[in-house]
Amino acid sequence: MAVERPIAPGKVKIDDLINEDDRLTKLIYSYLVSATAWLIFGSLVGLYLAIRFIYPDFGVAQWLSFGRLRPIHTNVVFWGWTSLAMIALALYVIPRTSQRPLFSIALARKALYVINASILIGVIYLFMGYNNGGQEYREFIWPAMMLFALGIISHTLNFYKTISLRGTKEIYISNWYILAAFLWTIVVVVIAYIPWYQNALGETVIQGYYMHMGVGMWFTPLVLGLTYYFLPLLLNKPIYSYSLGVLAFWTQMVFYSLIGAHHFVFAPIPWWLQTVAIVFSIGMVITLTAGTGNFLLTMKGSFRKVARSYSLPFILVGVIFYFLASAQGSLEALREFNQLWHFTNYTIAHSHLTMYGFVVFLIWGGIYALLPRLTGKEPSHLLIGIHFWFALLGLLIYGFALMIGGTMQGKSWIEGLPFIHSVELMIPYWIWRAVGGTFMFTSHIIFAYNLYKMKPLPHPHKQIDLAGEQI
Amino acid sequence: MKLNFSENHKLLFSVVFFGFIALSILIAIIPAIEVNSNDPMCGVNTLTPAEFRGLNTYVSEGCLYCHTQQVRPLQLDKVFGRPSSPLDYSYLTPLDQIRMTPAVLGSERTGPDLSNIGNRQPSEIWHHIHLYNPRSVVKSSIMQAYPWLYEIKENPDSNDLVIPVPDEYAPKNGKVVATQKAKDLVAYLLFLKQKPIEGISQIEESTSKNLSGSDAGAQLFNTNCASCHQQNGEGISKTFPPLKNSATVNSDNPDKHIRTVLFGLKGEAINGIVYPAEMPPQKDNLTNEQIAEIINYERSSWGNNGKKITADDVRKIRAEGK
Ligand code: HEM
Ligand code: HEM
């Protein structure tokens, strides 16, 4: 394979087109369009927030206020972008690995409307200052979140039916993770929105649980499940070890459930709860090693393929961040490190290294793996390369700036310097964060354009001619 | 049916679903119920209607994304007060029929902790100036300004609470007047005073054991006084008086200085200027030792050269009363 351009070295074209039901292809595409619209909006808000740290008076209007936009940023990228994009991929993976058509396309189409409505309503209320109570990622009032739950429940039924009618004997490991994520999330949302035990510190206990189950029982298993499908597909070989995947699955369920309280280390909630959380946060290293090891061993010997594909680099980055950033989380849970890093910008670095470096990169890998095969249309390899490098570079700048800055913040408090010192010292790091954010945001625009280039044809699979070789 | 997870979807997903519910009950619901009902301060620690409306604004404007209300039992948190106790939060209930209990503990300290802000900064006027534009009182603050909580009036009437915003930040024409919303929000901030709790001492004996002399004085000054008098001791023109070259601070008789710190000051002309805000009393907020350290710091900084005092001097004047 000749190297055509240095930035996207001769990526091979795909030619194993999948003959899918047009309706499913269109449905998946419309999920991705909604998701990407939310990504552009949500990360534009993120970028604006990043600039507000440097120019606090940049745009003084009530609805542009930092405290209103911040929950809009987090909820939109969580429930709008990341969730819808993962559901889009799951809509393909579950029927495919179950060797059965999706139980009901109509139901899945309705769920898209319901979820979009949920986010729209939640966001409008947040703009108006009607915030559920400032509990992170729970800021949508219950009527909005109920719609989201409704969407999730209908997908659960749809997927469960598809899996139970499967044409294979075994349930493929992807489907363990994906359907489990849906089931767990229903439980999490219901527990989080029942008010009876949430007065005073009851709220705090539930918030720790909710915050971590959001990332640990929704995004993490769902995106891992997708990767258990896309990685072997792209490498054209089976996953290294099925049983490692199963081990990671069960430890994920048991350990992750118990670690929510590590968001409130040293808070006045029961000490035993914090200790359990810390112990199992360290236990998570088992899950991480099993999961990451499995992926890396699957890739072993195929790294030339990774370099020549345009979707595998995203997946490789995602897998590496899964390991490193989650291990970082385990460190943050230790009382010694928590003392230094808790309440600082180090946490913000961790949130983005995980949610972005791990979850979002794996999603992009999946999208670039799937859509060209479904629609027969490929975006320019150069633009995918730019998307990849801008996103990665931006994230690294963002992450390192805030890890260094956050550590200095923590040290300044420990040294007992006046509080304002910790604000002043952050300015250069916040500037770097905005620079990284600009790269990230630019990459999202390019991604949106690439998505447009992969739009399904009105009459798919007729006369498409994909040059290139088999990967 | 075989007991084989990978071939039996009913079994697999039941274990996944019900197993997780069981774990959630153990790790979330039971501990939540336990702390939920732990509420003997009920009645002492409740909000007035104005404070409650203020809490609402605190949530809708998202103050809690940058400010914690959670003092940890750690040396580095001592500047913010005594360690928080579950009882401190007993006033928290759902905001209304739709919304839930607010998460005031927070998870990020972009700005300082507010658990005890009502003691640390009891001046209502200061809070209003600060909310109108934080940079008018704290030069390098990056906090959001809230001008929409204020009205600009050409001719405020006598019921209006006029905010003496420093010239540089004040509107060209008219006066800044606090709306009800602003007053409520400040009422909530002033409610945030750590209440005495048995077994946890209200005032820490010495802020930091490893700091001594002028270091401790500087830290205490910066935490408790600098928001008005500024770190450079120059105050804010026509709003908060300077301590640099102040007659009281440089006087050989420290009684007036001590008395002002202990009991506050209001409406008195200083160098011919009557300042609009009052100096809040510190007697319940700081120990005699701490006050002595602050006063000695003030008397020896920014070119001041006043006679040093001891904690006993403060004790004497505290006993004499106002
Ligand atoms: C252009 C890209 C982005 C920029 C510039 C950006 C910027 C920001 C900023 C300024 C904050 C507030 C930090 C603070 O309060 O101190 C934030 C919070 C957050 N963002 Fe982003 N963001 C971006 C993309 C994303 C994406 C794509 C995700 C997830 C998929 C994400 C997830 C989060 C989360 C979870 C938080 C809350 C962090 C915490 O409380 O610990 N962000 N972001
Ligand atoms: C072994 C796995 C992990 C552990 C032990 C862990 C641990 C932690 C800890 C201790 C914190 C709180 C830090 C502090 O406030 O001082 C935290 C925050 C956070 N983590 Fe993780 N983490 C892990 C994996 C992940 C993953 C996979 C994601 C995303 C998919 C994630 C997303 C977040 C987010 C968004 C926050 C910020 C929440 C907030 O606003 O406080 N973490 N994590």
mmCIF file with all atom_site columns, N, CA, C and O and ligand atoms in Angstrom, chain A residues 39 43-44 46-47 49-50 53 66 70 73-74 77-78 81-82 136-137 345 347-348 351-352 355-356 360 398 433 437 440-441 444, chain B residues 65 107-108 110, ligand 1:
data_model
loop_
_atom_site.group_PDB
_atom_site.id
_atom_site.type_symbol
_atom_site.label_atom_id
_atom_site.label_alt_id
_atom_site.label_comp_id
_atom_site.label_asym_id
_atom_site.label_entity_id
_atom_site.label_seq_id
_atom_site.pdbx_PDB_ins_code
_atom_site.Cartn_x
_atom_site.Cartn_y
_atom_site.Cartn_z
_atom_site.occupancy
_atom_site.B_iso_or_equiv
_atom_site.pdbx_formal_charge
_atom_site.auth_seq_id
_atom_site.auth_comp_id
_atom_site.auth_asym_id
_atom_site.auth_atom_id
_atom_site.pdbx_PDB_model_num
ATOM   1   N  N   . LEU A 1 39  ? -23.709 17.005 19.859 1.00 0.00 ? 39  LEU A N   1
ATOM   2   C  CA  . LEU A 1 39  ? -22.266 17.136 20.108 1.00 0.00 ? 39  LEU A CA  1
ATOM   3   C  C   . LEU A 1 39  ? -21.791 18.544 19.765 1.00 0.00 ? 39  LEU A C   1
ATOM   4   O  O   . LEU A 1 39  ? -21.066 19.171 20.545 1.00 0.00 ? 39  LEU A O   1
ATOM   5   N  N   . SER A 1 43  ? -20.568 20.855 22.754 1.00 0.00 ? 43  SER A N   1
ATOM   6   C  CA  . SER A 1 43  ? -19.164 21.212 22.909 1.00 0.00 ? 43  SER A CA  1
ATOM   7   C  C   . SER A 1 43  ? -18.934 22.685 22.595 1.00 0.00 ? 43  SER A C   1
ATOM   8   O  O   . SER A 1 43  ? -17.965 23.271 23.082 1.00 0.00 ? 43  SER A O   1
ATOM   9   N  N   . LEU A 1 44  ? -19.842 23.292 21.837 1.00 0.00 ? 44  LEU A N   1
ATOM   10  C  CA  . LEU A 1 44  ? -19.743 24.750 21.683 1.00 0.00 ? 44  LEU A CA  1
ATOM   11  C  C   . LEU A 1 44  ? -19.973 25.418 23.037 1.00 0.00 ? 44  LEU A C   1
ATOM   12  O  O   . LEU A 1 44  ? -19.253 26.334 23.434 1.00 0.00 ? 44  LEU A O   1
ATOM   13  N  N   . GLY A 1 46  ? -19.360 24.011 25.851 1.00 0.00 ? 46  GLY A N   1
ATOM   14  C  CA  . GLY A 1 46  ? -18.150 23.704 26.631 1.00 0.00 ? 46  GLY A CA  1
ATOM   15  C  C   . GLY A 1 46  ? -17.040 24.686 26.327 1.00 0.00 ? 46  GLY A C   1
ATOM   16  O  O   . GLY A 1 46  ? -16.360 25.191 27.231 1.00 0.00 ? 46  GLY A O   1
ATOM   17  N  N   . LEU A 1 47  ? -16.875 24.989 25.052 1.00 0.00 ? 47  LEU A N   1
ATOM   18  C  CA  . LEU A 1 47  ? -15.815 25.910 24.661 1.00 0.00 ? 47  LEU A CA  1
ATOM   19  C  C   . LEU A 1 47  ? -16.091 27.303 25.211 1.00 0.00 ? 47  LEU A C   1
ATOM   20  O  O   . LEU A 1 47  ? -15.188 27.992 25.709 1.00 0.00 ? 47  LEU A O   1
ATOM   21  N  N   . LEU A 1 49  ? -17.780 27.962 27.892 1.00 0.00 ? 49  LEU A N   1
ATOM   22  C  CA  . LEU A 1 49  ? -17.498 27.914 29.335 1.00 0.00 ? 49  LEU A CA  1
ATOM   23  C  C   . LEU A 1 49  ? -15.994 28.036 29.578 1.00 0.00 ? 49  LEU A C   1
ATOM   24  O  O   . LEU A 1 49  ? -15.555 28.733 30.506 1.00 0.00 ? 49  LEU A O   1
ATOM   25  N  N   . ALA A 1 50  ? -15.208 27.354 28.733 1.00 0.00 ? 50  ALA A N   1
ATOM   26  C  CA  . ALA A 1 50  ? -13.760 27.395 28.920 1.00 0.00 ? 50  ALA A CA  1
ATOM   27  C  C   . ALA A 1 50  ? -13.252 28.827 28.768 1.00 0.00 ? 50  ALA A C   1
ATOM   28  O  O   . ALA A 1 50  ? -12.347 29.259 29.485 1.00 0.00 ? 50  ALA A O   1
ATOM   29  N  N   . PHE A 1 53  ? -13.667 31.196 31.792 1.00 0.00 ? 53  PHE A N   1
ATOM   30  C  CA  . PHE A 1 53  ? -12.691 31.150 32.880 1.00 0.00 ? 53  PHE A CA  1
ATOM   31  C  C   . PHE A 1 53  ? -11.608 32.208 32.682 1.00 0.00 ? 53  PHE A C   1
ATOM   32  O  O   . PHE A 1 53  ? -10.938 32.596 33.620 1.00 0.00 ? 53  PHE A O   1
ATOM   33  N  N   . PHE A 1 66  ? -22.637 31.231 33.658 1.00 0.00 ? 66  PHE A N   1
ATOM   34  C  CA  . PHE A 1 66  ? -21.849 30.008 33.800 1.00 0.00 ? 66  PHE A CA  1
ATOM   35  C  C   . PHE A 1 66  ? -22.656 28.891 34.457 1.00 0.00 ? 66  PHE A C   1
ATOM   36  O  O   . PHE A 1 66  ? -22.694 27.753 33.990 1.00 0.00 ? 66  PHE A O   1
ATOM   37  N  N   . ARG A 1 70  ? -23.259 25.354 32.425 1.00 0.00 ? 70  ARG A N   1
ATOM   38  C  CA  . ARG A 1 70  ? -22.457 24.181 32.759 1.00 0.00 ? 70  ARG A CA  1
ATOM   39  C  C   . ARG A 1 70  ? -23.283 22.899 32.760 1.00 0.00 ? 70  ARG A C   1
ATOM   40  O  O   . ARG A 1 70  ? -22.914 21.922 32.112 1.00 0.00 ? 70  ARG A O   1
ATOM   41  N  N   . HIS A 1 73  ? -24.031 21.917 29.228 1.00 0.00 ? 73  HIS A N   1
ATOM   42  C  CA  . HIS A 1 73  ? -22.899 21.233 28.588 1.00 0.00 ? 73  HIS A CA  1
ATOM   43  C  C   . HIS A 1 73  ? -22.862 19.758 28.977 1.00 0.00 ? 73  HIS A C   1
ATOM   44  O  O   . HIS A 1 73  ? -22.850 18.876 28.117 1.00 0.00 ? 73  HIS A O   1
ATOM   45  N  N   . THR A 1 74  ? -22.875 19.487 30.264 1.00 0.00 ? 74  THR A N   1
ATOM   46  C  CA  . THR A 1 74  ? -22.668 18.103 30.687 1.00 0.00 ? 74  THR A CA  1
ATOM   47  C  C   . THR A 1 74  ? -23.851 17.217 30.271 1.00 0.00 ? 74  THR A C   1
ATOM   48  O  O   . THR A 1 74  ? -23.653 16.127 29.754 1.00 0.00 ? 74  THR A O   1
ATOM   49  N  N   . VAL A 1 77  ? -23.881 16.623 26.347 1.00 0.00 ? 77  VAL A N   1
ATOM   50  C  CA  . VAL A 1 77  ? -22.903 15.656 25.828 1.00 0.00 ? 77  VAL A CA  1
ATOM   51  C  C   . VAL A 1 77  ? -23.169 14.253 26.376 1.00 0.00 ? 77  VAL A C   1
ATOM   52  O  O   . VAL A 1 77  ? -22.880 13.266 25.709 1.00 0.00 ? 77  VAL A O   1
ATOM   53  N  N   . PHE A 1 78  ? -23.717 14.145 27.561 1.00 0.00 ? 78  PHE A N   1
ATOM   54  C  CA  . PHE A 1 78  ? -24.021 12.811 28.113 1.00 0.00 ? 78  PHE A CA  1
ATOM   55  C  C   . PHE A 1 78  ? -25.228 12.181 27.427 1.00 0.00 ? 78  PHE A C   1
ATOM   56  O  O   . PHE A 1 78  ? -25.142 11.110 26.858 1.00 0.00 ? 78  PHE A O   1
ATOM   57  N  N   . TRP A 1 81  ? -25.430 13.606 22.922 1.00 0.00 ? 81  TRP A N   1
ATOM   58  C  CA  . TRP A 1 81  ? -24.400 13.069 22.016 1.00 0.00 ? 81  TRP A CA  1
ATOM   59  C  C   . TRP A 1 81  ? -24.035 11.622 22.337 1.00 0.00 ? 81  TRP A C   1
ATOM   60  O  O   . TRP A 1 81  ? -24.355 10.707 21.571 1.00 0.00 ? 81  TRP A O   1
ATOM   61  N  N   . THR A 1 82  ? -23.387 11.392 23.483 1.00 0.00 ? 82  THR A N   1
ATOM   62  C  CA  . THR A 1 82  ? -22.801 10.083 23.739 1.00 0.00 ? 82  THR A CA  1
ATOM   63  C  C   . THR A 1 82  ? -23.868 8.980  23.734 1.00 0.00 ? 82  THR A C   1
ATOM   64  O  O   . THR A 1 82  ? -23.677 7.935  23.110 1.00 0.00 ? 82  THR A O   1
ATOM   65  N  N   . GLU A 1 136 ? -25.046 16.827 39.861 1.00 0.00 ? 136 GLU A N   1
ATOM   66  C  CA  . GLU A 1 136 ? -24.440 16.672 38.544 1.00 0.00 ? 136 GLU A CA  1
ATOM   67  C  C   . GLU A 1 136 ? -25.037 15.505 37.752 1.00 0.00 ? 136 GLU A C   1
ATOM   68  O  O   . GLU A 1 136 ? -25.158 14.397 38.268 1.00 0.00 ? 136 GLU A O   1
ATOM   69  N  N   . TYR A 1 137 ? -25.359 15.807 36.510 1.00 0.00 ? 137 TYR A N   1
ATOM   70  C  CA  . TYR A 1 137 ? -25.953 14.891 35.520 1.00 0.00 ? 137 TYR A CA  1
ATOM   71  C  C   . TYR A 1 137 ? -27.383 14.480 35.886 1.00 0.00 ? 137 TYR A C   1
ATOM   72  O  O   . TYR A 1 137 ? -27.974 13.634 35.234 1.00 0.00 ? 137 TYR A O   1
ATOM   73  N  N   . ASN A 1 345 ? -9.185  21.162 39.597 1.00 0.00 ? 345 ASN A N   1
ATOM   74  C  CA  . ASN A 1 345 ? -9.410  20.930 38.176 1.00 0.00 ? 345 ASN A CA  1
ATOM   75  C  C   . ASN A 1 345 ? -8.881  19.580 37.712 1.00 0.00 ? 345 ASN A C   1
ATOM   76  O  O   . ASN A 1 345 ? -9.118  19.178 36.584 1.00 0.00 ? 345 ASN A O   1
ATOM   77  N  N   . THR A 1 347 ? -9.973  16.828 38.661 1.00 0.00 ? 347 THR A N   1
ATOM   78  C  CA  . THR A 1 347 ? -11.192 16.056 38.407 1.00 0.00 ? 347 THR A CA  1
ATOM   79  C  C   . THR A 1 347 ? -11.732 16.331 37.012 1.00 0.00 ? 347 THR A C   1
ATOM   80  O  O   . THR A 1 347 ? -12.221 15.421 36.335 1.00 0.00 ? 347 THR A O   1
ATOM   81  N  N   . ILE A 1 348 ? -11.671 17.596 36.588 1.00 0.00 ? 348 ILE A N   1
ATOM   82  C  CA  . ILE A 1 348 ? -12.194 17.947 35.263 1.00 0.00 ? 348 ILE A CA  1
ATOM   83  C  C   . ILE A 1 348 ? -11.342 17.264 34.196 1.00 0.00 ? 348 ILE A C   1
ATOM   84  O  O   . ILE A 1 348 ? -11.857 16.782 33.184 1.00 0.00 ? 348 ILE A O   1
ATOM   85  N  N   . SER A 1 351 ? -12.516 13.693 34.077 1.00 0.00 ? 351 SER A N   1
ATOM   86  C  CA  . SER A 1 351 ? -13.813 13.536 33.400 1.00 0.00 ? 351 SER A CA  1
ATOM   87  C  C   . SER A 1 351 ? -13.637 13.511 31.899 1.00 0.00 ? 351 SER A C   1
ATOM   88  O  O   . SER A 1 351 ? -14.281 12.734 31.205 1.00 0.00 ? 351 SER A O   1
ATOM   89  N  N   . HIS A 1 352 ? -12.792 14.403 31.380 1.00 0.00 ? 352 HIS A N   1
ATOM   90  C  CA  . HIS A 1 352 ? -12.660 14.459 29.922 1.00 0.00 ? 352 HIS A CA  1
ATOM   91  C  C   . HIS A 1 352 ? -11.771 13.337 29.393 1.00 0.00 ? 352 HIS A C   1
ATOM   92  O  O   . HIS A 1 352 ? -12.032 12.807 28.320 1.00 0.00 ? 352 HIS A O   1
ATOM   93  N  N   . MET A 1 355 ? -14.456 10.332 29.637 1.00 0.00 ? 355 MET A N   1
ATOM   94  C  CA  . MET A 1 355 ? -15.632 10.448 28.778 1.00 0.00 ? 355 MET A CA  1
ATOM   95  C  C   . MET A 1 355 ? -15.231 10.697 27.326 1.00 0.00 ? 355 MET A C   1
ATOM   96  O  O   . MET A 1 355 ? -15.864 10.226 26.403 1.00 0.00 ? 355 MET A O   1
ATOM   97  N  N   . TYR A 1 356 ? -14.188 11.465 27.131 1.00 0.00 ? 356 TYR A N   1
ATOM   98  C  CA  . TYR A 1 356 ? -13.806 11.830 25.774 1.00 0.00 ? 356 TYR A CA  1
ATOM   99  C  C   . TYR A 1 356 ? -12.774 10.840 25.220 1.00 0.00 ? 356 TYR A C   1
ATOM   100 O  O   . TYR A 1 356 ? -12.976 10.227 24.179 1.00 0.00 ? 356 TYR A O   1
ATOM   101 N  N   . VAL A 1 360 ? -15.822 8.565  23.880 1.00 0.00 ? 360 VAL A N   1
ATOM   102 C  CA  . VAL A 1 360 ? -16.091 9.217  22.599 1.00 0.00 ? 360 VAL A CA  1
ATOM   103 C  C   . VAL A 1 360 ? -15.185 8.665  21.493 1.00 0.00 ? 360 VAL A C   1
ATOM   104 O  O   . VAL A 1 360 ? -15.626 8.451  20.369 1.00 0.00 ? 360 VAL A O   1
ATOM   105 N  N   . TYR A 1 398 ? -5.841  19.612 26.725 1.00 0.00 ? 398 TYR A N   1
ATOM   106 C  CA  . TYR A 1 398 ? -6.851  19.826 27.765 1.00 0.00 ? 398 TYR A CA  1
ATOM   107 C  C   . TYR A 1 398 ? -6.468  19.042 29.026 1.00 0.00 ? 398 TYR A C   1
ATOM   108 O  O   . TYR A 1 398 ? -6.396  19.591 30.130 1.00 0.00 ? 398 TYR A O   1
ATOM   109 N  N   . ARG A 1 433 ? -6.423  25.053 28.306 1.00 0.00 ? 433 ARG A N   1
ATOM   110 C  CA  . ARG A 1 433 ? -7.630  24.249 28.183 1.00 0.00 ? 433 ARG A CA  1
ATOM   111 C  C   . ARG A 1 433 ? -8.496  24.775 27.031 1.00 0.00 ? 433 ARG A C   1
ATOM   112 O  O   . ARG A 1 433 ? -9.045  24.012 26.242 1.00 0.00 ? 433 ARG A O   1
ATOM   113 N  N   . GLY A 1 437 ? -9.561  22.887 23.791 1.00 0.00 ? 437 GLY A N   1
ATOM   114 C  CA  . GLY A 1 437 ? -10.991 22.833 23.485 1.00 0.00 ? 437 GLY A CA  1
ATOM   115 C  C   . GLY A 1 437 ? -11.274 23.297 22.067 1.00 0.00 ? 437 GLY A C   1
ATOM   116 O  O   . GLY A 1 437 ? -12.164 22.758 21.399 1.00 0.00 ? 437 GLY A O   1
ATOM   117 N  N   . MET A 1 440 ? -10.513 20.482 19.833 1.00 0.00 ? 440 MET A N   1
ATOM   118 C  CA  . MET A 1 440 ? -11.556 19.463 19.946 1.00 0.00 ? 440 MET A CA  1
ATOM   119 C  C   . MET A 1 440 ? -12.804 19.900 19.184 1.00 0.00 ? 440 MET A C   1
ATOM   120 O  O   . MET A 1 440 ? -13.378 19.136 18.413 1.00 0.00 ? 440 MET A O   1
ATOM   121 N  N   . PHE A 1 441 ? -13.180 21.155 19.402 1.00 0.00 ? 441 PHE A N   1
ATOM   122 C  CA  . PHE A 1 441 ? -14.404 21.625 18.752 1.00 0.00 ? 441 PHE A CA  1
ATOM   123 C  C   . PHE A 1 441 ? -14.248 21.592 17.231 1.00 0.00 ? 441 PHE A C   1
ATOM   124 O  O   . PHE A 1 441 ? -15.161 21.177 16.517 1.00 0.00 ? 441 PHE A O   1
ATOM   125 N  N   . HIS A 1 444 ? -14.841 18.341 15.870 1.00 0.00 ? 444 HIS A N   1
ATOM   126 C  CA  . HIS A 1 444 ? -16.252 17.933 15.831 1.00 0.00 ? 444 HIS A CA  1
ATOM   127 C  C   . HIS A 1 444 ? -16.930 18.444 14.564 1.00 0.00 ? 444 HIS A C   1
ATOM   128 O  O   . HIS A 1 444 ? -17.794 17.777 13.999 1.00 0.00 ? 444 HIS A O   1
ATOM   129 N  N   . TYR B 2 65  ? -21.806 24.919 41.422 1.00 0.00 ? 65  TYR B N   1
ATOM   130 C  CA  . TYR B 2 65  ? -20.828 24.278 40.543 1.00 0.00 ? 65  TYR B CA  1
ATOM   131 C  C   . TYR B 2 65  ? -19.414 24.755 40.844 1.00 0.00 ? 65  TYR B C   1
ATOM   132 O  O   . TYR B 2 65  ? -18.451 24.116 40.429 1.00 0.00 ? 65  TYR B O   1
ATOM   133 N  N   . SER B 2 107 ? -18.797 19.637 44.227 1.00 0.00 ? 107 SER B N   1
ATOM   134 C  CA  . SER B 2 107 ? -17.707 18.710 43.941 1.00 0.00 ? 107 SER B CA  1
ATOM   135 C  C   . SER B 2 107 ? -16.486 19.443 43.411 1.00 0.00 ? 107 SER B C   1
ATOM   136 O  O   . SER B 2 107 ? -15.505 18.836 43.056 1.00 0.00 ? 107 SER B O   1
ATOM   137 N  N   . GLU B 2 108 ? -16.547 20.756 43.366 1.00 0.00 ? 108 GLU B N   1
ATOM   138 C  CA  . GLU B 2 108 ? -15.412 21.495 42.828 1.00 0.00 ? 108 GLU B CA  1
ATOM   139 C  C   . GLU B 2 108 ? -15.273 22.816 43.570 1.00 0.00 ? 108 GLU B C   1
ATOM   140 O  O   . GLU B 2 108 ? -16.275 23.438 43.937 1.00 0.00 ? 108 GLU B O   1
ATOM   141 N  N   . THR B 2 110 ? -13.752 25.846 42.615 1.00 0.00 ? 110 THR B N   1
ATOM   142 C  CA  . THR B 2 110 ? -13.201 26.922 41.793 1.00 0.00 ? 110 THR B CA  1
ATOM   143 C  C   . THR B 2 110 ? -13.169 28.196 42.618 1.00 0.00 ? 110 THR B C   1
ATOM   144 O  O   . THR B 2 110 ? -12.239 28.997 42.517 1.00 0.00 ? 110 THR B O   1
HETATM 145 C  C1  . HEM C 3 .   ? -14.903 21.305 22.868 1.00 0.00 ? 1   HEM C C1  1
HETATM 146 C  C2  . HEM C 3 .   ? -14.853 20.395 23.762 1.00 0.00 ? 1   HEM C C2  1
HETATM 147 C  C3  . HEM C 3 .   ? -15.104 20.619 25.222 1.00 0.00 ? 1   HEM C C3  1
HETATM 148 C  C4  . HEM C 3 .   ? -14.752 21.669 26.034 1.00 0.00 ? 1   HEM C C4  1
HETATM 149 C  C5  . HEM C 3 .   ? -13.986 22.909 25.668 1.00 0.00 ? 1   HEM C C5  1
HETATM 150 C  C6  . HEM C 3 .   ? -15.245 21.381 27.349 1.00 0.00 ? 1   HEM C C6  1
HETATM 151 C  C7  . HEM C 3 .   ? -15.130 22.234 28.442 1.00 0.00 ? 1   HEM C C7  1
HETATM 152 C  C8  . HEM C 3 .   ? -15.668 22.009 29.683 1.00 0.00 ? 1   HEM C C8  1
HETATM 153 C  C9  . HEM C 3 .   ? -15.694 22.956 30.763 1.00 0.00 ? 1   HEM C C9  1
HETATM 154 C  C10 . HEM C 3 .   ? -15.138 24.358 30.712 1.00 0.00 ? 1   HEM C C10 1
HETATM 155 C  C11 . HEM C 3 .   ? -16.289 22.371 31.829 1.00 0.00 ? 1   HEM C C11 1
HETATM 156 C  C12 . HEM C 3 .   ? -16.553 22.991 33.204 1.00 0.00 ? 1   HEM C C12 1
HETATM 157 C  C13 . HEM C 3 .   ? -15.398 22.761 34.108 1.00 0.00 ? 1   HEM C C13 1
HETATM 158 C  C14 . HEM C 3 .   ? -15.532 23.406 35.445 1.00 0.00 ? 1   HEM C C14 1
HETATM 159 O  O1  . HEM C 3 .   ? -16.633 23.624 35.931 1.00 0.00 ? 1   HEM C O1  1
HETATM 160 O  O2  . HEM C 3 .   ? -14.487 23.687 36.035 1.00 0.00 ? 1   HEM C O2  1
HETATM 161 C  C15 . HEM C 3 .   ? -16.632 21.032 31.437 1.00 0.00 ? 1   HEM C C15 1
HETATM 162 C  C16 . HEM C 3 .   ? -17.220 20.094 32.256 1.00 0.00 ? 1   HEM C C16 1
HETATM 163 C  C17 . HEM C 3 .   ? -17.498 18.795 31.851 1.00 0.00 ? 1   HEM C C17 1
HETATM 164 N  N1  . HEM C 3 .   ? -17.416 18.293 30.553 1.00 0.00 ? 1   HEM C N1  1
HETATM 165 FE FE1 . HEM C 3 .   ? -16.633 19.214 28.952 1.00 0.00 ? 1   HEM C FE1 1
HETATM 166 N  N2  . HEM C 3 .   ? -15.857 20.154 27.344 1.00 0.00 ? 1   HEM C N2  1
HETATM 167 C  C18 . HEM C 3 .   ? -15.796 19.663 26.052 1.00 0.00 ? 1   HEM C C18 1
HETATM 168 C  C19 . HEM C 3 .   ? -16.306 18.466 25.595 1.00 0.00 ? 1   HEM C C19 1
HETATM 169 C  C20 . HEM C 3 .   ? -16.852 17.494 26.419 1.00 0.00 ? 1   HEM C C20 1
HETATM 170 C  C21 . HEM C 3 .   ? -17.314 16.214 25.977 1.00 0.00 ? 1   HEM C C21 1
HETATM 171 C  C22 . HEM C 3 .   ? -17.363 15.745 24.530 1.00 0.00 ? 1   HEM C C22 1
HETATM 172 C  C23 . HEM C 3 .   ? -17.708 15.539 27.094 1.00 0.00 ? 1   HEM C C23 1
HETATM 173 C  C24 . HEM C 3 .   ? -18.275 14.144 27.272 1.00 0.00 ? 1   HEM C C24 1
HETATM 174 C  C25 . HEM C 3 .   ? -18.561 13.325 26.368 1.00 0.00 ? 1   HEM C C25 1
HETATM 175 C  C26 . HEM C 3 .   ? -17.512 16.411 28.229 1.00 0.00 ? 1   HEM C C26 1
HETATM 176 C  C27 . HEM C 3 .   ? -17.808 16.086 29.542 1.00 0.00 ? 1   HEM C C27 1
HETATM 177 C  C28 . HEM C 3 .   ? -17.759 16.957 30.614 1.00 0.00 ? 1   HEM C C28 1
HETATM 178 C  C29 . HEM C 3 .   ? -18.058 16.585 31.970 1.00 0.00 ? 1   HEM C C29 1
HETATM 179 C  C30 . HEM C 3 .   ? -18.458 15.198 32.454 1.00 0.00 ? 1   HEM C C30 1
HETATM 180 C  C31 . HEM C 3 .   ? -17.899 17.736 32.753 1.00 0.00 ? 1   HEM C C31 1
HETATM 181 C  C32 . HEM C 3 .   ? -18.105 17.851 34.260 1.00 0.00 ? 1   HEM C C32 1
HETATM 182 C  C33 . HEM C 3 .   ? -16.791 17.577 34.917 1.00 0.00 ? 1   HEM C C33 1
HETATM 183 C  C34 . HEM C 3 .   ? -16.857 17.433 36.409 1.00 0.00 ? 1   HEM C C34 1
HETATM 184 O  O3  . HEM C 3 .   ? -17.732 17.958 37.056 1.00 0.00 ? 1   HEM C O3  1
HETATM 185 O  O4  . HEM C 3 .   ? -15.975 16.772 36.954 1.00 0.00 ? 1   HEM C O4  1
HETATM 186 N  N3  . HEM C 3 .   ? -16.990 17.588 27.796 1.00 0.00 ? 1   HEM C N3  1
HETATM 187 N  N4  . HEM C 3 .   ? -16.260 20.834 30.114 1.00 0.00 ? 1   HEM C N4  1
#
